[in-house]
């Protein structure tokens, strides 16, 4: 697929034959989706930084407590977004290394439908379930 040609659609991805799994066109689709998601998260983080810098001290303890709770919630959301940025960067790195779309545990295809739902997935559904069970058993 050359850069001037239009990007694949989700329907085209889902309808593609199995032997085209992680073709250059499919990888370009997922790279574009990951980059767009990363850009959105970075923009959101920038807005939060500006908003937190606009902190206005208020003498009313109830207003101050409410304001601090809002800031705490924003920081918690940003921390989740920071972790998501890391996962996005890892997924883009897997595209660059030719490993994207393949389960890190089993080496099997993760699947287009799963990657459309969670482009940062690095495990197949079955491997993810095993991974979560092991994590729960370890208490983490």
Coordinates of N, CA, C and O in Angstrom, one line a residue:
X1 N 0.9 -1.2 0.0 CA 0.0 0.0 0.0 C 0.9 1.2 0.0 O 1.7 1.4 0.9
X2 N 0.8 2.1 -1.0 CA 1.6 3.3 -1.0 C 1.0 4.4 -0.2 O -0.2 4.4 0.1
X3 N 1.8 5.4 0.2 CA 1.3 6.4 1.1 C 0.2 7.2 0.6 O -0.6 7.8 1.4
X4 N 0.0 7.3 -0.7 CA -1.1 8.1 -1.3 C -2.4 7.3 -1.3 O -3.4 7.9 -1.5
X5 N -2.4 6.0 -1.1 CA -3.6 5.3 -1.2 C -4.4 5.4 0.1 O -3.8 5.6 1.2
X6 N -5.7 5.3 0.0 CA -6.5 5.5 1.3 C -6.2 4.3 2.2 O -5.9 3.2 1.9
X7 N -6.4 4.7 3.5 CA -6.2 3.7 4.6 C -7.3 2.7 4.6 O -8.4 3.0 4.2
X8 N -7.0 1.5 5.0 CA -8.1 0.4 5.1 C -9.1 0.9 6.1 O -8.8 1.7 7.1
X9 N -10.3 0.3 6.0 CA -11.4 0.6 7.0 C -11.4 -0.6 7.9 O -10.9 -1.7 7.6
X10 N -12.2 -0.5 9.0 CA -12.4 -1.6 9.9 C -13.0 -2.8 9.2 O -12.6 -3.9 9.4
X11 N -14.0 -2.5 8.4 CA -14.7 -3.5 7.6 C -13.8 -4.3 6.7 O -13.8 -5.5 6.6
X12 N -12.9 -3.6 6.0 CA -11.9 -4.2 5.2 C -10.9 -5.1 6.0 O -10.6 -6.2 5.6
X13 N -10.5 -4.6 7.2 CA -9.7 -5.4 8.0 C -10.3 -6.7 8.4 O -9.7 -7.8 8.4
X14 N -11.6 -6.6 8.9 CA -12.3 -7.8 9.3 C -12.6 -8.8 8.2 O -12.6 -10.0 8.4
X15 N -12.7 -8.2 7.0 CA -13.0 -9.1 5.8 C -11.8 -9.7 5.1 O -11.9 -10.5 4.3
X16 N -10.6 -9.2 5.5 CA -9.4 -9.6 4.9 C -9.1 -11.1 5.1 O -9.4 -11.6 6.2
X17 N -8.6 -11.8 4.1 CA -8.3 -13.2 4.3 C -7.2 -13.4 5.4 O -6.4 -12.5 5.6
X18 N -7.2 -14.6 6.0 CA -6.2 -14.9 7.0 C -4.8 -14.8 6.6 O -3.9 -14.4 7.4
X19 N -4.5 -15.1 5.3 CA -3.1 -15.0 4.8 C -2.6 -13.6 4.7 O -1.4 -13.4 4.4
X20 N -3.5 -12.6 4.9 CA -3.1 -11.2 4.8 C -2.9 -10.6 6.2 O -2.7 -9.4 6.4
X21 N -3.0 -11.5 7.2 CA -2.9 -11.0 8.6 C -1.5 -10.3 8.8 O -0.5 -10.8 8.5
X22 N -1.7 -9.1 9.3 CA -0.6 -8.1 9.6 C 0.2 -7.8 8.4 O 1.4 -7.7 8.4
X23 N -0.5 -7.6 7.3 CA 0.0 -7.1 6.0 C 0.5 -5.7 6.2 O 0.1 -5.0 7.2
X24 N 1.3 -5.1 5.3 CA 1.7 -3.7 5.5 C 0.5 -2.8 5.6 O 0.6 -1.8 6.4
X25 N -0.5 -3.0 4.9 CA -1.7 -2.2 4.9 C -2.4 -2.2 6.3 O -2.8 -1.2 6.9
X26 N -2.5 -3.4 6.9 CA -3.0 -3.6 8.2 C -2.2 -2.9 9.3 O -2.7 -2.3 10.2
X27 N -0.9 -3.1 9.1 CA 0.1 -2.5 10.1 C 0.0 -1.0 10.0 O 0.0 -0.3 11.0
X28 N -0.2 -0.4 8.8 CA -0.3 1.0 8.6 C -1.6 1.5 9.3 O -1.6 2.6 9.9
X29 N -2.7 0.7 9.2 CA -3.9 1.1 9.8 C -3.8 1.2 11.3 O -4.1 2.2 12.0
X30 N -3.1 0.1 11.9 CA -3.0 0.1 13.4 C -2.0 1.2 13.8 O -2.2 1.8 14.9
X31 N -0.9 1.4 13.1 CA 0.0 2.5 13.4 C -0.7 3.8 13.5 O -0.6 4.6 14.4
X32 N -1.5 4.1 12.5 CA -2.3 5.4 12.4 C -3.2 5.5 13.6 O -3.3 6.6 14.2
X33 N -3.9 4.4 13.9 CA -4.8 4.4 15.1 C -4.1 4.7 16.4 O -4.5 5.4 17.2
X34 N -2.9 4.0 16.6 CA -2.2 4.2 17.8 C -1.6 5.6 17.9 O -1.6 6.2 19.0
X35 N -1.1 6.1 16.8 CA -0.5 7.5 16.8 C -1.6 8.5 17.1 O -1.4 9.4 17.9
X36 N -2.8 8.3 16.5 CA -3.9 9.2 16.8 C -4.3 9.2 18.3 O -4.6 10.2 18.9
X37 N -4.4 8.0 18.8 CA -4.7 7.8 20.3 C -3.6 8.5 21.1 O -4.0 9.1 22.1
X38 N -2.4 8.3 20.8 CA -1.3 8.9 21.5 C -1.4 10.4 21.5 O -1.3 11.1 22.5
X39 N -1.7 11.0 20.3 CA -1.8 12.4 20.1 C -2.9 13.0 21.0 O -2.8 14.0 21.6
X40 N -4.0 12.2 21.0 CA -5.2 12.6 21.8 C -4.8 12.7 23.3 O -5.2 13.6 24.0
X41 N -4.1 11.6 23.8 CA -3.8 11.5 25.2 C -2.8 12.7 25.5 O -2.9 13.3 26.6
X42 N -1.8 12.9 24.6 CA -0.9 14.0 24.9 C -1.5 15.4 25.0 O -1.2 16.2 25.8
X43 N -2.5 15.6 24.1 CA -3.3 16.8 24.1 C -4.0 17.0 25.4 O -4.1 18.0 26.0
X44 N -4.7 15.9 25.9 CA -5.4 15.9 27.1 C -4.5 16.2 28.3 O -4.8 16.9 29.2
X45 N -3.3 15.6 28.3 CA -2.4 15.8 29.4 C -1.9 17.3 29.4 O -1.8 17.8 30.5
X46 N -1.7 17.8 28.3 CA -1.4 19.3 28.2 C -2.5 20.1 28.8 O -2.2 21.1 29.5
X47 N -3.7 19.8 28.4 CA -4.8 20.6 29.0 C -4.9 20.5 30.5 O -5.2 21.4 31.2
X48 N -4.7 19.3 31.0 CA -4.7 19.1 32.4 C -3.6 19.9 33.1 O -3.8 20.5 34.2
X49 N -2.4 19.9 32.5 CA -1.3 20.6 33.1 C -1.7 22.1 33.2 O -1.5 22.8 34.2
X50 N -2.3 22.6 32.1 CA -2.7 24.0 32.2 C -3.8 24.3 33.2 O -3.7 25.3 33.9
X51 N -4.7 23.3 33.3 CA -5.8 23.5 34.2 C -5.3 23.5 35.7 O -5.7 24.2 36.5
X52 N -4.3 22.5 36.0 CA -3.8 22.5 37.3 C -3.0 23.7 37.7 O -2.9 24.1 38.9
X53 N -2.4 24.3 36.7 CA -1.6 25.5 36.9 C -2.5 26.7 37.2 O -2.1 27.7 37.8
X54 N -3.8 26.6 36.8 CA -4.7 27.7 37.0 C -5.4 27.6 38.4 O -6.4 28.2 38.6
X55 N -4.8 26.8 39.3 CA -5.3 26.6 40.6 C -5.5 28.0 41.3 O -4.6 28.8 41.4
X56 N -6.7 28.2 41.8 CA -7.0 29.4 42.5 C -7.3 29.1 44.0 O -8.3 28.3 44.2
X57 N -6.5 29.6 44.9 CA -6.7 29.3 46.3 C -8.0 30.0 46.7 O -8.3 31.1 46.4
X58 N -8.8 29.3 47.5 CA -10.0 29.8 48.0 C -10.0 29.7 49.6 O -9.6 28.7 50.1
X59 N -10.5 30.7 50.2 CA -10.5 30.6 51.7 C -11.5 29.6 52.3 O -11.4 29.2 53.4
X60 N -12.6 29.3 51.6 CA -13.6 28.4 52.1 C -13.1 27.0 52.1 O -12.8 26.4 51.1
X61 N -13.1 26.4 53.3 CA -12.6 25.0 53.4 C -13.3 24.0 52.5 O -12.7 23.1 51.9
X62 N -14.6 24.1 52.4 CA -15.4 23.2 51.6 C -15.1 23.3 50.1 O -14.9 22.3 49.4
X63 N -14.9 24.6 49.7 CA -14.6 24.8 48.3 C -13.2 24.3 48.0 O -12.9 23.7 46.9
X64 N -12.3 24.5 48.9 CA -10.9 24.1 48.8 C -10.8 22.5 48.7 O -10.1 21.9 47.9
X65 N -11.6 21.9 49.6 CA -11.6 20.4 49.6 C -12.2 19.9 48.3 O -11.6 18.9 47.8
X66 N -13.2 20.5 47.8 CA -13.8 20.1 46.5 C -12.8 20.3 45.4 O -12.7 19.4 44.5
X67 N -12.1 21.4 45.4 CA -11.1 21.7 44.4 C -10.0 20.6 44.5 O -9.5 20.1 43.4
X68 N -9.5 20.3 45.7 CA -8.4 19.3 45.8 C -8.9 18.0 45.4 O -8.1 17.2 44.8
X69 N -10.1 17.6 45.7 CA -10.7 16.3 45.2 C -10.7 16.3 43.7 O -10.4 15.2 43.1
X70 N -11.1 17.3 43.1 CA -11.2 17.4 41.6 C -9.8 17.2 41.0 O -9.6 16.5 40.0
X71 N -8.8 17.9 41.6 CA -7.4 17.8 41.2 C -6.9 16.3 41.3 O -6.2 15.8 40.5
X72 N -7.2 15.7 42.5 CA -6.8 14.4 42.7 C -7.3 13.4 41.7 O -6.6 12.6 41.1
X73 N -8.6 13.6 41.4 CA -9.3 12.8 40.3 C -8.6 13.0 39.0 O -8.3 12.0 38.3
X74 N -8.3 14.2 38.6 CA -7.7 14.5 37.4 C -6.3 13.9 37.3 O -5.9 13.3 36.3
X75 N -5.5 13.9 38.4 CA -4.2 13.3 38.4 C -4.3 11.8 38.3 O -3.4 11.2 37.6
X76 N -5.3 11.2 38.9 CA -5.5 9.8 38.8 C -5.8 9.4 37.3 O -5.2 8.4 36.8
X77 N -6.6 10.2 36.7 CA -7.0 9.9 35.3 C -5.7 10.1 34.4 O -5.4 9.2 33.5
X78 N -4.9 11.1 34.7 CA -3.7 11.3 33.9 C -2.7 10.2 34.1 O -2.0 9.9 33.2
X79 N -2.7 9.7 35.3 CA -1.7 8.6 35.6 C -2.1 7.3 34.8 O -1.3 6.7 34.2
X80 N -3.4 7.1 34.7 CA -3.9 6.0 33.8 C -3.6 6.3 32.3 O -3.2 5.4 31.6
X81 N -3.7 7.5 31.9 CA -3.4 7.9 30.6 C -1.9 7.8 30.3 O -1.4 7.4 29.2
X82 N -1.0 8.1 31.3 CA 0.4 7.9 31.2 C 0.8 6.5 31.0 O 1.6 6.1 30.1
X83 N 0.1 5.6 31.7 CA 0.3 4.2 31.5 C -0.1 3.7 30.1 O 0.5 2.9 29.5
X84 N -1.2 4.3 29.7 CA -1.7 4.0 28.3 C -0.7 4.5 27.3 O -0.5 3.8 26.3
X85 N -0.1 5.6 27.5 CA 0.9 6.1 26.5 C 2.0 5.2 26.4 O 2.5 4.9 25.3
X86 N 2.4 4.6 27.5 CA 3.5 3.6 27.5 C 3.2 2.4 26.7 O 3.9 1.9 25.9
X87 N 1.9 1.9 26.9 CA 1.5 0.8 26.2 C 1.4 1.1 24.7 O 1.7 0.2 23.8
X88 N 0.9 2.3 24.3 CA 0.9 2.7 22.9 C 2.3 2.7 22.3 O 2.5 2.2 21.2
X89 N 3.2 3.3 23.0 CA 4.6 3.3 22.5 C 5.2 1.9 22.3 O 5.9 1.6 21.4
X90 N 4.8 1.0 23.3 CA 5.3 -0.4 23.1 C 4.6 -1.0 21.9 O 5.3 -1.8 21.2
X91 N 3.4 -0.8 21.7 CA 2.7 -1.3 20.5 C 3.3 -0.8 19.2 O 3.5 -1.6 18.3
X92 N 3.6 0.5 19.1 CA 4.3 1.0 17.9 C 5.6 0.4 17.8 O 6.0 0.1 16.6
X93 N 6.3 0.2 18.9 CA 7.6 -0.5 18.8 C 7.5 -1.9 18.2 O 8.3 -2.4 17.4
X94 N 6.4 -2.6 18.7 CA 6.2 -4.0 18.1 C 5.9 -3.9 16.6 O 6.3 -4.8 15.9
X95 N 5.2 -2.9 16.2 CA 5.0 -2.7 14.7 C 6.3 -2.6 14.0 O 6.6 -3.3 13.0
X96 N 7.2 -1.7 14.6 CA 8.5 -1.5 14.0 C 9.3 -2.8 13.9 O 10.1 -3.0 13.0
X97 N 9.2 -3.6 14.9 CA 10.0 -4.8 15.0 C 9.3 -6.0 14.3 O 9.9 -7.1 14.3
X98 N 8.1 -5.8 13.7 CA 7.5 -6.9 13.1 C 6.8 -7.9 14.0 O 6.5 -9.0 13.6
X99 N 6.6 -7.5 15.2 CA 6.0 -8.4 16.2 C 4.5 -8.1 16.6 O 3.9 -8.8 17.3
X100 N 4.0 -7.0 16.0 CA 2.7 -6.5 16.3 C 1.6 -7.5 15.8 O 1.7 -8.0 14.7
X101 N 0.6 -7.8 16.6 CA -0.5 -8.7 16.2 C -0.3 -10.1 16.6 O -1.1 -11.0 16.4
X102 N 0.9 -10.4 17.2 CA 1.3 -11.8 17.6 C 1.4 -11.8 19.1 O 2.0 -11.0 19.7
X103 N 0.8 -12.9 19.7 CA 0.8 -13.0 21.1 C 2.2 -13.2 21.6 O 3.0 -14.0 21.1
X104 N 2.5 -12.4 22.7 CA 3.9 -12.5 23.3 C 4.1 -13.8 24.0 O 5.2 -14.2 24.1
X105 N 3.0 -14.5 24.4 CA 3.2 -15.7 25.1 C 3.2 -16.9 24.2 O 4.1 -17.8 24.3
X106 N 2.2 -17.0 23.3 CA 2.1 -18.2 22.5 C 2.6 -18.0 21.0 O 2.8 -19.0 20.4
X107 N 2.8 -16.8 20.6 CA 3.2 -16.6 19.2 C 2.0 -16.7 18.2 O 2.2 -16.5 17.0
X108 N 0.8 -17.0 18.7 CA -0.3 -17.1 17.8 C -0.9 -15.7 17.5 O -0.6 -14.7 18.2
X109 N -1.7 -15.6 16.4 CA -2.3 -14.3 16.1 C -3.2 -13.8 17.2 O -4.0 -14.6 17.8
X110 N -3.1 -12.5 17.5 CA -4.0 -12.0 18.5 C -5.4 -11.8 17.9 O -6.4 -12.0 18.6
X111 N -5.5 -11.5 16.7 CA -6.8 -11.4 16.0 C -7.2 -9.9 15.7 O -7.0 -9.0 16.6
X112 N -7.7 -9.7 14.5 CA -8.1 -8.3 14.1 C -9.1 -7.7 15.0 O -9.0 -6.6 15.5
X113 N -10.2 -8.5 15.3 CA -11.3 -8.0 16.2 C -10.7 -7.5 17.5 O -11.1 -6.5 18.0
X114 N -9.9 -8.3 18.1 CA -9.3 -7.9 19.4 C -8.5 -6.7 19.3 O -8.5 -5.8 20.1
X115 N -7.7 -6.6 18.3 CA -6.8 -5.4 18.1 C -7.6 -4.2 17.8 O -7.2 -3.1 18.1
X116 N -8.7 -4.3 17.1 CA -9.6 -3.2 16.9 C -10.2 -2.7 18.2 O -10.3 -1.5 18.4
X117 N -10.5 -3.6 19.1 CA -11.1 -3.3 20.4 C -10.0 -2.7 21.3 O -10.3 -1.8 22.1
X118 N -8.8 -3.3 21.2 CA -7.7 -2.9 22.1 C -6.4 -3.0 21.3 O -5.7 -4.0 21.3
X119 N -6.1 -1.9 20.6 CA -4.9 -1.9 19.7 C -3.6 -2.1 20.4 O -2.6 -2.4 19.8
X120 N -3.6 -1.9 21.8 CA -2.4 -2.1 22.5 C -2.2 -3.6 23.0 O -1.2 -3.9 23.7
X121 N -3.2 -4.5 22.7 CA -3.1 -5.8 23.2 C -1.8 -6.5 22.7 O -1.4 -6.4 21.6
X122 N -1.2 -7.2 23.6 CA 0.0 -8.0 23.3 C -0.2 -9.5 23.6 O 0.7 -10.3 23.4
X123 N -1.4 -9.9 24.0 CA -1.7 -11.3 24.3 C -3.0 -11.6 23.6 O -3.9 -10.8 23.4
X124 N -3.1 -12.9 23.2 CA -4.4 -13.3 22.6 C -5.4 -13.4 23.8 O -5.0 -13.2 25.0
X125 N -6.7 -13.5 23.5 CA -7.7 -13.5 24.6 C -7.3 -14.6 25.6 O -7.4 -14.4 26.8
X126 N -7.0 -15.8 25.1 CA -6.7 -17.0 26.0 C -5.5 -16.7 26.9 O -5.5 -16.9 28.1
X127 N -4.5 -16.2 26.3 CA -3.2 -15.9 27.0 C -3.5 -14.8 28.0 O -3.0 -14.8 29.2
X128 N -4.3 -13.8 27.7 CA -4.6 -12.7 28.6 C -5.4 -13.2 29.8 O -5.1 -12.8 30.9
X129 N -6.3 -14.1 29.6 CA -7.0 -14.7 30.7 C -6.1 -15.5 31.6 O -6.2 -15.3 32.8
X130 N -5.2 -16.2 31.0 CA -4.2 -17.0 31.9 C -3.3 -16.0 32.7 O -3.0 -16.2 33.8
X131 N -2.9 -14.9 32.0 CA -2.0 -13.9 32.6 C -2.8 -13.2 33.8 O -2.2 -13.1 34.9
X132 N -4.1 -12.9 33.6 CA -4.8 -12.3 34.7 C -5.1 -13.2 35.8 O -5.0 -12.8 37.0
X133 N -5.3 -14.5 35.5 CA -5.5 -15.5 36.6 C -4.2 -15.6 37.4 O -4.2 -15.6 38.7
X134 N -3.1 -15.7 36.8 CA -1.8 -15.8 37.5 C -1.5 -14.5 38.3 O -1.1 -14.6 39.5
X135 N -1.9 -13.4 37.8 CA -1.7 -12.1 38.5 C -2.6 -12.1 39.8 O -2.2 -11.7 40.9
X136 N -3.8 -12.6 39.7 CA -4.7 -12.6 40.8 C -4.2 -13.6 41.9 O -4.3 -13.3 43.1
X137 N -3.7 -14.7 41.4 CA -3.2 -15.7 42.4 C -2.0 -15.2 43.1 O -1.8 -15.5 44.3
X138 N -1.2 -14.3 42.5 CA 0.0 -13.7 43.2 C -0.4 -12.5 44.0 O 0.4 -12.0 44.8
X139 N -1.7 -12.1 43.9 CA -2.1 -11.0 44.7 C -1.8 -9.6 44.1 O -1.8 -8.6 44.8
X140 N -1.5 -9.6 42.8 CA -1.1 -8.3 42.2 C -1.8 -8.0 41.0 O -2.2 -7.2 40.4

